[in-house]
Coordinates of C-alpha atoms in Angstrom, one line a residue:
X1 CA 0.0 0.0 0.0
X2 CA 1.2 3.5 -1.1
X3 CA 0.3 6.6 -1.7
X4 CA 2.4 9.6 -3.5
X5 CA 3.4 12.4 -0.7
X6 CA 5.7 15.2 -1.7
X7 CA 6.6 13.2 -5.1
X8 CA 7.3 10.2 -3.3
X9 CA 5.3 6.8 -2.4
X10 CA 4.6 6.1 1.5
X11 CA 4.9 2.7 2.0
X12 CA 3.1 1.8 5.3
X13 CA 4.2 -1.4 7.3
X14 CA 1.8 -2.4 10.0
X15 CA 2.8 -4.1 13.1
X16 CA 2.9 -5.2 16.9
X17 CA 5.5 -3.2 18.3
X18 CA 7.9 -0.6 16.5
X19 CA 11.1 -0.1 18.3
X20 CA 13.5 2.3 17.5
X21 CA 17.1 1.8 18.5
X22 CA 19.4 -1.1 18.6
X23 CA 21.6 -1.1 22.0
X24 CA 21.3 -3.0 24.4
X25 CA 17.6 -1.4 25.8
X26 CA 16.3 -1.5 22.0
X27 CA 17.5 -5.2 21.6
X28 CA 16.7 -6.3 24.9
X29 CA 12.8 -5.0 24.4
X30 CA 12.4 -6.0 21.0
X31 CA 13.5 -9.8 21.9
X32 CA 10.6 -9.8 24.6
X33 CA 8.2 -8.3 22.6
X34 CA 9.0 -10.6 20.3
X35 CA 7.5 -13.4 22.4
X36 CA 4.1 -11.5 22.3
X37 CA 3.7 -10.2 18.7
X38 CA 5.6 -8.9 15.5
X39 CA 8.3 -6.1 15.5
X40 CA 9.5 -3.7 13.3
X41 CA 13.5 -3.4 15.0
X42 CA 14.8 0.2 13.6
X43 CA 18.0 1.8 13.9
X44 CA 19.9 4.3 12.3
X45 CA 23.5 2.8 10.9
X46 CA 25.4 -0.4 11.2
X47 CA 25.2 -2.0 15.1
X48 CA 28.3 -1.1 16.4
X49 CA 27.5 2.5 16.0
X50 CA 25.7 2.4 19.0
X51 CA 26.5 3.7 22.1
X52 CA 26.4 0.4 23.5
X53 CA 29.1 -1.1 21.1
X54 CA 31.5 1.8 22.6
X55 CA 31.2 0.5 26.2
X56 CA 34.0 -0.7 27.6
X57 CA 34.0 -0.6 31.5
X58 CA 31.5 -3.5 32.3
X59 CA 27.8 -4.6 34.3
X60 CA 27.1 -3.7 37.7
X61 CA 25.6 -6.6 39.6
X62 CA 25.8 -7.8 42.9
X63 CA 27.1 -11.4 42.2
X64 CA 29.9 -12.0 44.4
X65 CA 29.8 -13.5 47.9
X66 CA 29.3 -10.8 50.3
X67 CA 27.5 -7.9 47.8
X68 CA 23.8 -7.7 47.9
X69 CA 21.5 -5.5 46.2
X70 CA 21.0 -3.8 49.4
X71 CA 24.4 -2.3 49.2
X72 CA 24.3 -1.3 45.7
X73 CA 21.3 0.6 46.0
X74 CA 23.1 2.2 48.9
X75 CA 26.1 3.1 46.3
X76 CA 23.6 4.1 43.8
X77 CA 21.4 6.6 45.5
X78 CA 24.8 8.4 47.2
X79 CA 26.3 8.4 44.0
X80 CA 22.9 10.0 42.3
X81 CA 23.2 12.9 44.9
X82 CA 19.7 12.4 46.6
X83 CA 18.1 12.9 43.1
X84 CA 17.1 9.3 42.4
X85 CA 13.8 7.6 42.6
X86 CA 14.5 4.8 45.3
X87 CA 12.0 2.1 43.7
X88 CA 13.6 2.4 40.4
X89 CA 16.9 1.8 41.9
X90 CA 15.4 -1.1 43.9
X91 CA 14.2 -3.0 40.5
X92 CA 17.4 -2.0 39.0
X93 CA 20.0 -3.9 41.6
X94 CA 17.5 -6.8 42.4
X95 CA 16.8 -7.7 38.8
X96 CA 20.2 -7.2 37.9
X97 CA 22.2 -10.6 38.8
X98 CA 19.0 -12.2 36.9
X99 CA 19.3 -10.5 33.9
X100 CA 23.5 -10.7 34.0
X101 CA 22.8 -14.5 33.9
X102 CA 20.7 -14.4 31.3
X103 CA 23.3 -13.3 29.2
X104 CA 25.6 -15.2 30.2
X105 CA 23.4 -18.0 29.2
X106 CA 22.9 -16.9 25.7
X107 CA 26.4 -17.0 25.1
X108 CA 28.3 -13.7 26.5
X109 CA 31.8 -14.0 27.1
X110 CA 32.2 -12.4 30.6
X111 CA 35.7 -12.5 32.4
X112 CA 35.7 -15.4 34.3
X113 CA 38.3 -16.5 37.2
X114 CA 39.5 -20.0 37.1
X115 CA 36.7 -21.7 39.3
X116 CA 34.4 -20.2 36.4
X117 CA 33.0 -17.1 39.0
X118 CA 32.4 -13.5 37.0
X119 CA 35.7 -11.7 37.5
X120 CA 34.7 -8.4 39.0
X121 CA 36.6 -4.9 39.3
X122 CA 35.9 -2.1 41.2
X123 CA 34.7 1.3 39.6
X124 CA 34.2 4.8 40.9
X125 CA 31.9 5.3 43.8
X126 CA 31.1 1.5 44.5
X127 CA 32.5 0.2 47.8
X128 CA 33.2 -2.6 46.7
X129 CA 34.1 -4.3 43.0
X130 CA 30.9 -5.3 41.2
X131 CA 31.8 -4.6 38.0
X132 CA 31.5 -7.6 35.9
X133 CA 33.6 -6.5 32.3
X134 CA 33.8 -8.7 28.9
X135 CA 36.9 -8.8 27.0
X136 CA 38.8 -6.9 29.3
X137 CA 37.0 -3.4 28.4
X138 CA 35.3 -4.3 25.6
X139 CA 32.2 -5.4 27.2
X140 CA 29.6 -3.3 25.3
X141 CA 30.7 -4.9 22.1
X142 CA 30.0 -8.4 24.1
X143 CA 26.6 -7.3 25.1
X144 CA 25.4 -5.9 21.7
X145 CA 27.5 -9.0 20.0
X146 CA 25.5 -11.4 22.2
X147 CA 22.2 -10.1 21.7
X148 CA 22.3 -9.1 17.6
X149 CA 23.6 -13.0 17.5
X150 CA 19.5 -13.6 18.7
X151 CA 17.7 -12.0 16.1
X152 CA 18.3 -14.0 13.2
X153 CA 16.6 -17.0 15.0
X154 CA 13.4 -14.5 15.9
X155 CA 10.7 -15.2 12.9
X156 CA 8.7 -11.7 14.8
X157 CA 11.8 -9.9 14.6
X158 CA 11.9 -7.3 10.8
X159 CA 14.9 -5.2 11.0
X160 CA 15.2 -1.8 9.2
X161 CA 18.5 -0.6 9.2
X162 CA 19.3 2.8 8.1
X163 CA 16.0 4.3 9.1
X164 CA 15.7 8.0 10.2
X165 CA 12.5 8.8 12.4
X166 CA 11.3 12.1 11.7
X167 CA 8.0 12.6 13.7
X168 CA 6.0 10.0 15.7
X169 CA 2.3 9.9 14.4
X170 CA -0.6 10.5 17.2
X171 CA -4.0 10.3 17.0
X172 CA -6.5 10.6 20.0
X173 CA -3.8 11.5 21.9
X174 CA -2.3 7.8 21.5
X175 CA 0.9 7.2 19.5
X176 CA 0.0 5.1 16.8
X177 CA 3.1 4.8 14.7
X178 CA 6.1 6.8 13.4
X179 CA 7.2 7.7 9.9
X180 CA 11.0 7.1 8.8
X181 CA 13.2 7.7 6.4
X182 CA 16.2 6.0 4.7
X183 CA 19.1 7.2 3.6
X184 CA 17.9 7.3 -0.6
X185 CA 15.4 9.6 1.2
X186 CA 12.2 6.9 0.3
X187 CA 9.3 7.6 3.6
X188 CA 7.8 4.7 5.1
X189 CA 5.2 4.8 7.9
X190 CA 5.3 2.6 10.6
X191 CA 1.5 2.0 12.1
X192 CA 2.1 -0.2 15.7
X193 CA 0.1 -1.2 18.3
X194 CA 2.7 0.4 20.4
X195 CA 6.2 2.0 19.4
X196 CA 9.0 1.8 22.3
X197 CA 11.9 4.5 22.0
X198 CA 15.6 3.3 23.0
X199 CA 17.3 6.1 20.4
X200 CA 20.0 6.9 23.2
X201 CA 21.1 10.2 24.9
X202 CA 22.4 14.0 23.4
X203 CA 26.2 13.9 24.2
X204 CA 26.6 15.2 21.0
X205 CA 25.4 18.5 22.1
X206 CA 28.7 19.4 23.7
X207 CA 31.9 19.9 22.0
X208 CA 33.8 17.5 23.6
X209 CA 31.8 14.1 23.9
X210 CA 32.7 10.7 24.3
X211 CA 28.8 10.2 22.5
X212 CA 29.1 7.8 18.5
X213 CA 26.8 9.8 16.0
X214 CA 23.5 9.0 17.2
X215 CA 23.6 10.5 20.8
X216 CA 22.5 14.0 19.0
X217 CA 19.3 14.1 21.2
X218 CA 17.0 13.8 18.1
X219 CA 14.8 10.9 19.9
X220 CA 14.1 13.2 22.9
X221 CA 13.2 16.0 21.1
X222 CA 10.9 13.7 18.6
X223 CA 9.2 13.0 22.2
X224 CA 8.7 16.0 23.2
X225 CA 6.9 17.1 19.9
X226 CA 4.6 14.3 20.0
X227 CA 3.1 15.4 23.8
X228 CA 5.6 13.2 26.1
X229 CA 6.8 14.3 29.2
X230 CA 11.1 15.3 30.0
X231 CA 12.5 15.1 32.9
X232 CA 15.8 15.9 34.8
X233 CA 17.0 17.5 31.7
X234 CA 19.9 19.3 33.6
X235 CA 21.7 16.1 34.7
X236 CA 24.1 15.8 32.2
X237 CA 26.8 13.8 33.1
X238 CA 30.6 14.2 32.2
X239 CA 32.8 11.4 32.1
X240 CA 36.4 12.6 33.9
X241 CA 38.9 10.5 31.5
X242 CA 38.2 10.8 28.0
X243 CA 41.3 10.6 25.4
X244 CA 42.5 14.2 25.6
X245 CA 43.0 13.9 21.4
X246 CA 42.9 17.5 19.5
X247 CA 40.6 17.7 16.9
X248 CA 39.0 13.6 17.4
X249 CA 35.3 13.7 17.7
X250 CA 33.9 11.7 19.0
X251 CA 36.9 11.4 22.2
X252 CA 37.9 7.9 22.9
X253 CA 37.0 6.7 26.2
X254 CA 39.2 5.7 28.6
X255 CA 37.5 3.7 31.2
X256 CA 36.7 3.9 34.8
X257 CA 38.2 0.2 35.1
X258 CA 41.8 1.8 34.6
X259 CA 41.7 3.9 37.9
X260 CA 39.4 1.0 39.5
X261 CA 42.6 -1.2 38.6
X262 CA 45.5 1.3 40.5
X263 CA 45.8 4.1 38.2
X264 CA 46.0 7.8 39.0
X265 CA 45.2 11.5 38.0
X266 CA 48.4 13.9 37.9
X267 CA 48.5 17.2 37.0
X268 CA 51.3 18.6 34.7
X269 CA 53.9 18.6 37.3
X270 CA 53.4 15.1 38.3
X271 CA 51.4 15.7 41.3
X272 CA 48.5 13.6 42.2
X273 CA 45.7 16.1 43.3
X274 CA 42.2 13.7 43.8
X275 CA 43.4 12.2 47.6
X276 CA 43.1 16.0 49.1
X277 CA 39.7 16.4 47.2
X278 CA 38.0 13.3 48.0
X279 CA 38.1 10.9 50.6
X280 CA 37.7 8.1 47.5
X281 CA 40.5 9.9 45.6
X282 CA 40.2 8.9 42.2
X283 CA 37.1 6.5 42.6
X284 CA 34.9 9.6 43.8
X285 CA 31.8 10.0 42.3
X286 CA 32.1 11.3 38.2
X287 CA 30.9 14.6 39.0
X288 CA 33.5 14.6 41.5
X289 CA 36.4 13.4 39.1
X290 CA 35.1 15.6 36.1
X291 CA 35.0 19.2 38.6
X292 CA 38.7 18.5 39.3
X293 CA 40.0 17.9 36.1
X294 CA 38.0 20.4 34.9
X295 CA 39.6 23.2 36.7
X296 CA 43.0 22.5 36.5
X297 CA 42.2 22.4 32.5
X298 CA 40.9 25.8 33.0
X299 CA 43.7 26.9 34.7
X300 CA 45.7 26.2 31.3
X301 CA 47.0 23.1 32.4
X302 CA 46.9 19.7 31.2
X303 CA 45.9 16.7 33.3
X304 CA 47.2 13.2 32.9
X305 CA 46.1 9.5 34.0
X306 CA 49.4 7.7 34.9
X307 CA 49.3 3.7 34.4
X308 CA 52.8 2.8 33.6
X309 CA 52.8 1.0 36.7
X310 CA 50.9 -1.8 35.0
X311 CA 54.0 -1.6 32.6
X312 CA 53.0 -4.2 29.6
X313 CA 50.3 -5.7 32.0
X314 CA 47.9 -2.7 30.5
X315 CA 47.8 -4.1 27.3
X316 CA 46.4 -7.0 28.0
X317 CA 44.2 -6.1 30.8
X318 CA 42.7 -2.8 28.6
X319 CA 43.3 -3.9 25.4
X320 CA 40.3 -1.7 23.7
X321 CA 41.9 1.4 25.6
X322 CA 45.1 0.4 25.0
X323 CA 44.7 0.5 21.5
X324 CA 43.2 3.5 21.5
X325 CA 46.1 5.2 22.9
X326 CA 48.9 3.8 20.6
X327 CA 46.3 4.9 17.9
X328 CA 47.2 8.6 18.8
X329 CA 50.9 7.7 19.3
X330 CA 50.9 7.3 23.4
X331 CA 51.8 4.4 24.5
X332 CA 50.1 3.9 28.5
X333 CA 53.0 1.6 29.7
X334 CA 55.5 3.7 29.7
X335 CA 54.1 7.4 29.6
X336 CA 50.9 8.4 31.4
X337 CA 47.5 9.2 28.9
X338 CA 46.2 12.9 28.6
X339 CA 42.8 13.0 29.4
X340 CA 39.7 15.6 29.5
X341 CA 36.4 15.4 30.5
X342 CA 33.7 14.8 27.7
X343 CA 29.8 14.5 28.2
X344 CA 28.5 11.1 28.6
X345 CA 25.4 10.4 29.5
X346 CA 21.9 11.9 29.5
X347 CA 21.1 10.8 33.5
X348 CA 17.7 12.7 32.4
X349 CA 15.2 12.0 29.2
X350 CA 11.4 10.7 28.7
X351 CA 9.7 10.7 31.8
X352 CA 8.7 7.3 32.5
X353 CA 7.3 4.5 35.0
X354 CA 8.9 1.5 36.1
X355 CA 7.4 -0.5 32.7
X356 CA 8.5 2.3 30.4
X357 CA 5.2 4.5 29.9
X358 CA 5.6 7.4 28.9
X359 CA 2.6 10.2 29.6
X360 CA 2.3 9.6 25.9
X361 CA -0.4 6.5 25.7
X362 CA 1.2 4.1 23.5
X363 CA 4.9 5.3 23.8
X364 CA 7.1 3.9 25.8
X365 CA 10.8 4.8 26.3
X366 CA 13.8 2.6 27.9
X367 CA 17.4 3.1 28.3
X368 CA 19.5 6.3 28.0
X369 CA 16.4 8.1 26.2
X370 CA 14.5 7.4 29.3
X371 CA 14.0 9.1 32.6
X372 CA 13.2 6.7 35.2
X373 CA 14.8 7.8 37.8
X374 CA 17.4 5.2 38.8
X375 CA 20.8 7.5 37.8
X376 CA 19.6 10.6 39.9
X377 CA 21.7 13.7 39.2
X378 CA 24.7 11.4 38.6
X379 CA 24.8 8.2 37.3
X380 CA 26.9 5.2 39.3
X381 CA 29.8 3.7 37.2
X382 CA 28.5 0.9 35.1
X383 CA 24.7 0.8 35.9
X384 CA 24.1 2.2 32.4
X385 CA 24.5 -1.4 30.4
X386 CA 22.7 -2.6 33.8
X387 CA 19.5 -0.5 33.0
X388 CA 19.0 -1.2 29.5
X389 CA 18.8 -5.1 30.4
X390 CA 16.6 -4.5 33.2
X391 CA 14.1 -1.8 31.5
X392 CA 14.3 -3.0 27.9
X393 CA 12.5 -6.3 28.6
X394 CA 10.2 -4.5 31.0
X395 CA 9.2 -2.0 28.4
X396 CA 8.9 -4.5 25.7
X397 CA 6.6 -6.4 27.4
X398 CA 4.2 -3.6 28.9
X399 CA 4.5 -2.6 25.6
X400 CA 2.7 -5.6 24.1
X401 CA 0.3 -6.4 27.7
X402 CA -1.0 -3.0 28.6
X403 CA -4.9 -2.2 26.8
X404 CA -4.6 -1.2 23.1
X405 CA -6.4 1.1 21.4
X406 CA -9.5 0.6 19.8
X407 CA -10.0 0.2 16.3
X408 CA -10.8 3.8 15.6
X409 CA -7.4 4.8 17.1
X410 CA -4.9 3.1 15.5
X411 CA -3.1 3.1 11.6
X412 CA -3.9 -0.5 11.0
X413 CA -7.8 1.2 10.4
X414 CA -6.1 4.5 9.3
X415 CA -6.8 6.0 5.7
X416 CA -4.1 7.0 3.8
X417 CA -5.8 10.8 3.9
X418 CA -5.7 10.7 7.8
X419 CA -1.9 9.6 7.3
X420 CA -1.1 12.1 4.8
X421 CA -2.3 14.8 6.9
X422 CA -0.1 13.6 9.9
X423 CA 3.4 13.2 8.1
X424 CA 6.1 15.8 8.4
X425 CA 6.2 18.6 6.1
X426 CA 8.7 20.3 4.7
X427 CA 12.0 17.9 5.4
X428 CA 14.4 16.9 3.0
X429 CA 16.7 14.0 2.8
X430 CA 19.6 15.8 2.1
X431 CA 18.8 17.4 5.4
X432 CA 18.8 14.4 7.2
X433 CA 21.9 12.2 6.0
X434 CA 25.0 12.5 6.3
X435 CA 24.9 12.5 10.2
X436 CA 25.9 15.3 12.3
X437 CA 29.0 15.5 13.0
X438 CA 30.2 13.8 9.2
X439 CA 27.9 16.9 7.6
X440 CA 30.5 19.8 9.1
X441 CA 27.2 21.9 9.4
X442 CA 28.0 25.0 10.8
X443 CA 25.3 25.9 13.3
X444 CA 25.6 22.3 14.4
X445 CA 29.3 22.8 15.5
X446 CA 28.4 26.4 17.2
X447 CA 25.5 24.6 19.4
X448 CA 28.5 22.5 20.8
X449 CA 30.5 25.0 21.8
X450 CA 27.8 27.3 23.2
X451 CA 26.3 23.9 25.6
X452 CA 30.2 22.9 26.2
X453 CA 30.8 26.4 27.4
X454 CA 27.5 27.7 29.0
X455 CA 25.8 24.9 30.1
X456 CA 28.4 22.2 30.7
X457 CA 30.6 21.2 33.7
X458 CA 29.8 24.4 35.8
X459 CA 26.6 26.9 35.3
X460 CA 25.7 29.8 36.5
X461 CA 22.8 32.5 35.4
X462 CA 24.8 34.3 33.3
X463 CA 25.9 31.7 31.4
X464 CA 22.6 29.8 30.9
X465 CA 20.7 33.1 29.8
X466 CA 23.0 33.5 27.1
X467 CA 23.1 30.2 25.6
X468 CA 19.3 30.1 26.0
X469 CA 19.3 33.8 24.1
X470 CA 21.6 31.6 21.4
X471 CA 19.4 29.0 20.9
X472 CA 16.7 30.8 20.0
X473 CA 18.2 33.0 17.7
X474 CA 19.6 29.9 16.0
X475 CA 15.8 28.6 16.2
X476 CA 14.2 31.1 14.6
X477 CA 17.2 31.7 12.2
X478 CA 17.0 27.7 10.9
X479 CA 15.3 26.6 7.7
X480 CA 12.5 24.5 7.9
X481 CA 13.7 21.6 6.7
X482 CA 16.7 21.8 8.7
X483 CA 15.1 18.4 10.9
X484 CA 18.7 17.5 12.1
X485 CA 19.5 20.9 13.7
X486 CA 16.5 22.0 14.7
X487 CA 16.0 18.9 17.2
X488 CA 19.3 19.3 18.5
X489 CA 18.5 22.9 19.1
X490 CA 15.0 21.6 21.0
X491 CA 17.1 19.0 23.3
X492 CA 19.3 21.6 24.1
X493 CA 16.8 24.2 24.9
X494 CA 15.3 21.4 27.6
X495 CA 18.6 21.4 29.3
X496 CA 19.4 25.0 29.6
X497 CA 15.4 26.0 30.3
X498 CA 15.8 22.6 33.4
X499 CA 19.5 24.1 34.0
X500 CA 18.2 27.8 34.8
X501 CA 15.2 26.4 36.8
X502 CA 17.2 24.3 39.3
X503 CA 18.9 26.8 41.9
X504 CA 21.2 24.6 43.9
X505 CA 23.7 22.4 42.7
X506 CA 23.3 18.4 42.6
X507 CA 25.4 15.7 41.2
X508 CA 26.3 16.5 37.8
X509 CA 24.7 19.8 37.6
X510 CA 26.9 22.0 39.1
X511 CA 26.6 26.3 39.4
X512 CA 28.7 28.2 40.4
X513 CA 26.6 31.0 42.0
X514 CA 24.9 28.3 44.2
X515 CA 27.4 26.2 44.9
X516 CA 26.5 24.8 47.9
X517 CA 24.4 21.3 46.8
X518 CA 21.0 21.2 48.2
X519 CA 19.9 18.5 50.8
X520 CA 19.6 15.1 50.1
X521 CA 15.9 14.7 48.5
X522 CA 13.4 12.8 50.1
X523 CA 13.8 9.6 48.3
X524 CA 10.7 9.1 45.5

């Protein structure tokens, strides 16, 4: 079924459940709504440009003798500054082991010691090691690997790779669908039961980012449009050791697991500054880490992590990282690593419940994109591949188990006039592809430094009202068919608007005229 739309045929694909993104959330919900009913899988490139392919540190989980969820929750809320929602956190650590074993049974090659137990490290802010890593510090590609290695065996499962979502389609006051495009720039509407959003975060707003090409922010602001709910926008967070690499964007991680394994920060002179800062020195909370090095880089100096007393042992314990240095001609065993902090992930996003509704009937959100409260104003170290396994499958299957809509409010009973007159207007493929950041747009590269610099690692009035005053001038100064920039512009416009309205400091969101963070909240 077709229908010619700005001199170009709509084809419309009915089904169950349309999710859009394919991490670890995306992947994890699509395979449990897969057990329910058909699913349209999209993403927007080839897998391992997800975020989740980049991930290197490993799984939180209490799994060793001794841990319990209790006392990861405990790390978790201190960590999220009193900001996170306590229940959240509470299905987060308790379904956690559960889910970790799952993958492990499907074929995931965690570290293992020689009795077969999970090897674990310790990461910043736990008080204990929890972390459970794959490959050394390549445990994202693992996950991802692991999962994508299901879908060819899932008869439910259509994947559409390549697929650009430019508006989600409402009726009633339900989502009903979504309309995409690929890259030729052909349009094909997507009518679902339900449609469950796992399009990542918006590192990409900021200059320096550690965030692959999809993190722009596009799926929040697609949200937002369509009538759902944001949340906790101003909790950005900043990861303290990226790859400090002139002119390489995205930054290369360097992960938590290499100062959870003995290394340390030190400051041009050789002096290691984190022990008179925090009592966990360089395993304090991010926000903590980030702060520091952040100010000595604004004091014109450079900041450096120094593991060469691993000597040729880094290698093969951080191989991923490893390489990644050598790559840019340092070599970590014998000379310590220049690092920077880069923003990392989007701690806020979609409001949602524990099952991923959204307070737009018939969406439904999970992982980075989502809000549910479990990261607070600062996520802990290595609960972010932890969430997407826990929330994906939740979401996927409230997606396919809560009421749907009557036959009047759905696309499956939809005429291709009351389609037409919901699609996007005025968009243009060559607007849409190549992806930011490969296009060397402009506008798109001022955004990131006007969020890097006014609404980054530390805020204040001033700062905030002008990048708000920048944004809109750039809003109202964009063409109409400029999809990819103006979304950024919308995402951003939700942090600095949630940035201006929080007073006090907390966690990741730091000003400094109120410096002083506010009390603990009352957990939610």
């Amino acid at each position: 079924m077709g229908e010619k739309y700005f001199q170009q045929t709509i084809e419309v694909v009915h089904t169950g459940v349309a999710v859009i993104g394919a991490g670890v959330a995306g992947l994890s919900a699509a395979l449990e709504a897969a057990k329910r009913t058909d699913v349209a899988l999209l993403h927007r490139g080839r897998a391992e440009q997800s975020n989740t392919h980049q991930a290197q540190g490993g799984i939180a989980a209490a799994v060793e003798p001794g841990d319990t969820p209790e006392q990861h929750l405990a790390d978790t809320l201190v960590a999220g500054a009193g900001a996170c929602v306590e229940r959240a956190v509470d299905v987060l650590v308790r379904e956690g082991p559960e889910r970790v074993g799952e993958l492990a049974a499907l074929g995931c090659p965690f570290d293992r010691r020689p009795d077969g137990s999970f090897r674990v490290s310790r990461e910043g802010a736990h008080n204990r090691a929890r972390v459970i890593p794959a490959g050394g510090d390549s445990t994202g590609r693992a996950v991802a690997l692991t999962l994508l290695a299901q879908l060819p065996d899932q008869k439910n499962i259509n994947v559409f790779g390549g697929m650009r979502v430019l508006e989600f389609l409402v009726r009633r006051g339900r989502c009903v669908g979504l309309v995409a495009c690929d890259e030729a720039g052909a349009l094909k509407a997507f009518m679902a039961r339900a449609v469950v959003l796992a399009g990542g975060g918006c590192g990409r707003l900021y200059a320096r980012t550690t965030g692959g090409p999809f993190c722009d922010g596009q799926s929040l602001a697609l949200a937002q449009r369509a009538g759902a709910a944001l949340a906790d926008m101003e909790f950005v967070q900043f990861h303290p050791t990226a790859l400090d690499a002139p002119g390489v964007d995205p930054l290369p991680l360097v992960s938590e697991a290499v100062r959870g394994h003995g290394a340390v920060l030190v400051d041009q002179s050789g002096h290691r500054f984190m022990p008179a800062i925090h009592p966990m020195a360089e395993l304090a909370p991010r926000d903590v880490v980030a702060r520091a090095i952040y100010a000595i880089r604004v004091s014109g100096q450079r900041v450096y992590l120094d593991a060469t007393a691993f000597g040729r042992e880094f290698a093969r314990r951080f191989p991923q990282v490893n390489g990644l240095c050598l790559k840019y001609g340092i070599d970590p065993a014998t000379e310590p690593v220049p690092v920077t902090p880069a923003a990392h992930f989007t701690m806020g996003g979609v409001a949602s419940d524990l099952h991923g509704c959204t307070s737009l009937p018939g969406l439904f959100v999970c992982g980075e994109a989502a809000r549910t409260g479990v990261h607070g104003a600062n996520r802990l170290a290595s609960n972010s591949l932890l969430e997407g396994l826990v929330f994906g499958p939740r979401a996927g299957k409230a997606a396919t188990t809560r009421p749907a809509p009557t036959p009047d409010g759905i696309g499956h009973w939809m005429s291709l006039d009351q389609l037409a007159a919901m699609m996007p207007r005025g968009v243009e493929p060559a607007d849409l592809w190549p992806l930011p950041g490969e296009a060397g747009d402009p506008a798109i590269a001022e955004l990131r430094r006007v969020m890097w610099r006014h609404a980054g690692l530390v805020r204040n009035d001033t700062g905030l009202g002008l990048a708000a005053w920048i944004i809109k001038e750039m809003r109202e100064q964009a063409a109409t068919g400029q999809t990819t920039l103006l979304n950024m512009l919308q995402t951003a416009s939700a942090i600095v608007r949630a940035a201006t309205a929080r007073r006090e400091s907390m966690g990741a969101h730091f000003r400094d005229d109120a410096p002083a963070a506010a009390p603990a909240a009352e957990a939610r």
